[in-house]
C-alpha cells in the first residue's frame, strides 16, 4: 500500500528547503503545481536528489477521468502546458519525465473560480478567491505496482481513482 504525507504549503525555489530538509528522502514525488517556474524547479530538484517524479499537466477544466493518461512527456499531445514544459525541461537537460495529462478539450470556465468581491450593507467586503493548488510532495511506500490504489491530493480534497 502507499502512505501519503501531503504538505499544505506553496512550493517554490525560495522555500525548497522546507520541502527537502536535511536527511529527508522521498520515495516518489507527485507534482500538482500550477506555476511553470515552480514545476521546473521541482523537476530539477527531483533530478538532483535522484527522486522519481510524476507531474500533473493539462488537467484543468477537464472532467472525464477515463481520458487521463500516464505517459512520458515526449509522448503527450493536445496539451499546451506539456508543450511548454517539454521545451523548458529540454533546456535544463531533462528529456524524459512521467506525466499525467488528458487529451480532453478543456471546458470554458464559467466564472465561479475567479475572484469576486461583494460589499454587504455594513460595508464589509466579502472575498471569494480562486483556489490555488499546491504541489503535494508525498512519501510513498510503493507506487507503479499493479492493483495499487492511487489517491490524488488536490485542492478539492482527496479523490481516490
Short mmCIF file of C-alpha atoms in Angstrom, two decimals:
data_model
loop_
_atom_site.label_atom_id
_atom_site.label_comp_id
_atom_site.label_asym_id
_atom_site.label_seq_id
_atom_site.Cartn_x
_atom_site.Cartn_y
_atom_site.Cartn_z
CA UNK A 1 0.00 0.00 0.00
CA UNK A 2 1.03 3.62 -0.38
CA UNK A 3 1.49 6.00 2.53
CA UNK A 4 0.87 9.63 1.57
CA UNK A 5 2.17 12.60 3.52
CA UNK A 6 0.63 15.69 1.87
CA UNK A 7 2.12 19.09 2.66
CA UNK A 8 -0.03 22.20 2.93
CA UNK A 9 2.44 24.75 1.58
CA UNK A 10 3.24 26.50 -1.67
CA UNK A 11 6.37 25.08 -3.27
CA UNK A 12 8.82 27.45 -4.94
CA UNK A 13 12.56 27.98 -5.11
CA UNK A 14 12.51 30.29 -2.08
CA UNK A 15 11.12 27.63 0.27
CA UNK A 16 12.53 24.49 -1.38
CA UNK A 17 14.43 23.56 1.82
CA UNK A 18 11.14 23.37 3.74
CA UNK A 19 10.13 20.50 1.44
CA UNK A 20 13.54 18.83 1.39
CA UNK A 21 15.05 19.13 4.89
CA UNK A 22 18.47 17.62 5.51
CA UNK A 23 18.31 13.84 5.74
CA UNK A 24 14.85 13.62 4.19
CA UNK A 25 14.47 11.01 1.47
CA UNK A 26 11.29 10.66 -0.57
CA UNK A 27 10.45 7.52 -2.49
CA UNK A 28 8.38 9.44 -5.03
CA UNK A 29 7.19 12.99 -5.71
CA UNK A 30 3.72 13.75 -7.06
CA UNK A 31 3.52 17.25 -8.53
CA UNK A 32 0.23 19.14 -8.91
CA UNK A 33 1.69 22.66 -9.04
CA UNK A 34 0.09 25.21 -11.36
CA UNK A 35 3.06 27.55 -11.94
CA UNK A 36 5.54 26.59 -14.66
CA UNK A 37 8.53 28.13 -12.83
CA UNK A 38 7.76 26.09 -9.70
CA UNK A 39 7.20 22.89 -11.72
CA UNK A 40 10.58 23.39 -13.40
CA UNK A 41 12.36 23.98 -10.09
CA UNK A 42 10.76 20.86 -8.60
CA UNK A 43 11.76 18.77 -11.64
CA UNK A 44 15.36 19.96 -11.37
CA UNK A 45 15.39 19.32 -7.61
CA UNK A 46 13.96 15.81 -8.04
CA UNK A 47 16.60 15.03 -10.66
CA UNK A 48 19.41 16.38 -8.46
CA UNK A 49 18.18 14.30 -5.48
CA UNK A 50 17.51 11.26 -7.67
CA UNK A 51 13.86 11.01 -6.60
CA UNK A 52 11.30 9.80 -9.17
CA UNK A 53 8.71 12.43 -10.10
CA UNK A 54 5.30 12.28 -11.75
CA UNK A 55 3.94 15.62 -12.89
CA UNK A 56 0.31 16.60 -13.50
CA UNK A 57 -0.13 18.51 -16.76
CA UNK A 58 -3.09 19.79 -18.72
CA UNK A 59 -5.84 18.57 -16.40
CA UNK A 60 -7.55 21.87 -15.56
CA UNK A 61 -11.21 22.16 -16.58
CA UNK A 62 -11.25 18.54 -17.74
CA UNK A 63 -13.81 16.19 -16.23
CA UNK A 64 -13.58 12.82 -17.98
CA UNK A 65 -11.22 10.77 -15.80
CA UNK A 66 -11.25 7.97 -18.37
CA UNK A 67 -9.24 10.22 -20.72
CA UNK A 68 -6.39 10.81 -18.25
CA UNK A 69 -3.16 9.18 -19.39
CA UNK A 70 0.17 8.44 -17.75
CA UNK A 71 2.95 8.83 -20.30
CA UNK A 72 6.42 10.14 -20.87
CA UNK A 73 6.29 13.87 -21.59
CA UNK A 74 7.70 13.18 -25.07
CA UNK A 75 4.51 11.21 -25.90
CA UNK A 76 1.99 13.91 -24.91
CA UNK A 77 -0.27 15.68 -27.38
CA UNK A 78 -3.08 18.24 -27.34
CA UNK A 79 -1.70 19.76 -24.12
CA UNK A 80 -0.34 23.33 -24.29
CA UNK A 81 1.24 23.03 -20.83
CA UNK A 82 3.08 19.86 -21.87
CA UNK A 83 4.44 21.69 -24.92
CA UNK A 84 5.84 24.49 -22.73
CA UNK A 85 7.21 22.02 -20.18
CA UNK A 86 8.91 19.88 -22.87
CA UNK A 87 10.69 22.94 -24.23
CA UNK A 88 11.73 24.30 -20.82
CA UNK A 89 12.76 20.93 -19.40
CA UNK A 90 14.83 20.24 -22.51
CA UNK A 91 16.73 23.50 -21.94
CA UNK A 92 17.59 22.12 -18.50
CA UNK A 93 18.73 18.75 -19.81
CA UNK A 94 15.60 16.87 -18.73
CA UNK A 95 14.34 14.94 -21.75
CA UNK A 96 12.07 12.34 -20.15
CA UNK A 97 9.56 12.71 -17.34
CA UNK A 98 6.49 10.73 -16.31
CA UNK A 99 3.37 12.88 -16.53
CA UNK A 100 -0.40 12.66 -16.11
CA UNK A 101 -2.37 14.59 -18.71
CA UNK A 102 -5.59 14.49 -20.67
CA UNK A 103 -6.35 14.85 -24.37
CA UNK A 104 -9.86 16.02 -23.45
CA UNK A 105 -10.73 19.50 -24.65
CA UNK A 106 -10.88 21.83 -21.66
CA UNK A 107 -14.23 23.25 -20.64
CA UNK A 108 -14.62 27.01 -20.75
CA UNK A 109 -14.57 28.42 -17.20
CA UNK A 110 -17.93 29.78 -16.08
CA UNK A 111 -16.52 32.43 -13.79
CA UNK A 112 -17.11 30.80 -10.38
CA UNK A 113 -13.40 30.19 -9.95
CA UNK A 114 -12.29 33.77 -10.45
CA UNK A 115 -12.02 36.33 -7.72
CA UNK A 116 -15.19 38.26 -6.96
CA UNK A 117 -15.86 40.99 -4.45
CA UNK A 118 -19.12 41.82 -2.76
CA UNK A 119 -19.85 44.57 -0.29
CA UNK A 120 -22.55 43.89 2.27
CA UNK A 121 -24.76 46.62 3.78
CA UNK A 122 -22.28 47.22 6.63
CA UNK A 123 -19.50 48.00 4.18
CA UNK A 124 -17.56 44.83 4.97
CA UNK A 125 -16.05 43.23 1.90
CA UNK A 126 -16.50 39.52 1.44
CA UNK A 127 -13.96 37.83 -0.80
CA UNK A 128 -14.02 34.59 -2.68
CA UNK A 129 -10.80 33.68 -4.42
CA UNK A 130 -9.74 31.19 -7.00
CA UNK A 131 -8.39 28.18 -5.14
CA UNK A 132 -4.64 27.85 -5.62
CA UNK A 133 -3.43 24.30 -5.90
CA UNK A 134 -0.23 23.43 -4.13
CA UNK A 135 2.23 20.82 -5.17
CA UNK A 136 1.93 17.77 -2.99
CA UNK A 137 5.21 16.06 -2.20
CA UNK A 138 4.48 12.69 -0.73
CA UNK A 139 6.42 9.77 0.70
CA UNK A 140 5.22 6.53 -0.83
CA UNK A 141 5.92 3.01 0.30
CA UNK A 142 5.23 1.64 -3.20
CA UNK A 143 4.00 3.02 -6.47
CA UNK A 144 3.52 1.70 -10.01
CA UNK A 145 2.51 -1.70 -8.66
CA UNK A 146 -0.41 -3.46 -10.40
CA UNK A 147 -3.60 -3.06 -8.39
CA UNK A 148 -2.19 -0.31 -6.18
CA UNK A 149 -4.95 2.12 -5.18
CA UNK A 150 -3.97 5.68 -6.04
CA UNK A 151 -5.23 8.78 -4.28
CA UNK A 152 -4.78 12.18 -5.87
CA UNK A 153 -4.36 15.01 -3.40
CA UNK A 154 -6.00 18.11 -4.84
CA UNK A 155 -7.27 21.48 -3.74
CA UNK A 156 -10.74 19.93 -3.65
CA UNK A 157 -9.74 17.15 -1.23
CA UNK A 158 -8.74 13.53 -1.64
CA UNK A 159 -10.08 11.83 -4.74
CA UNK A 160 -9.46 8.08 -4.88
CA UNK A 161 -9.40 6.96 -8.54
#
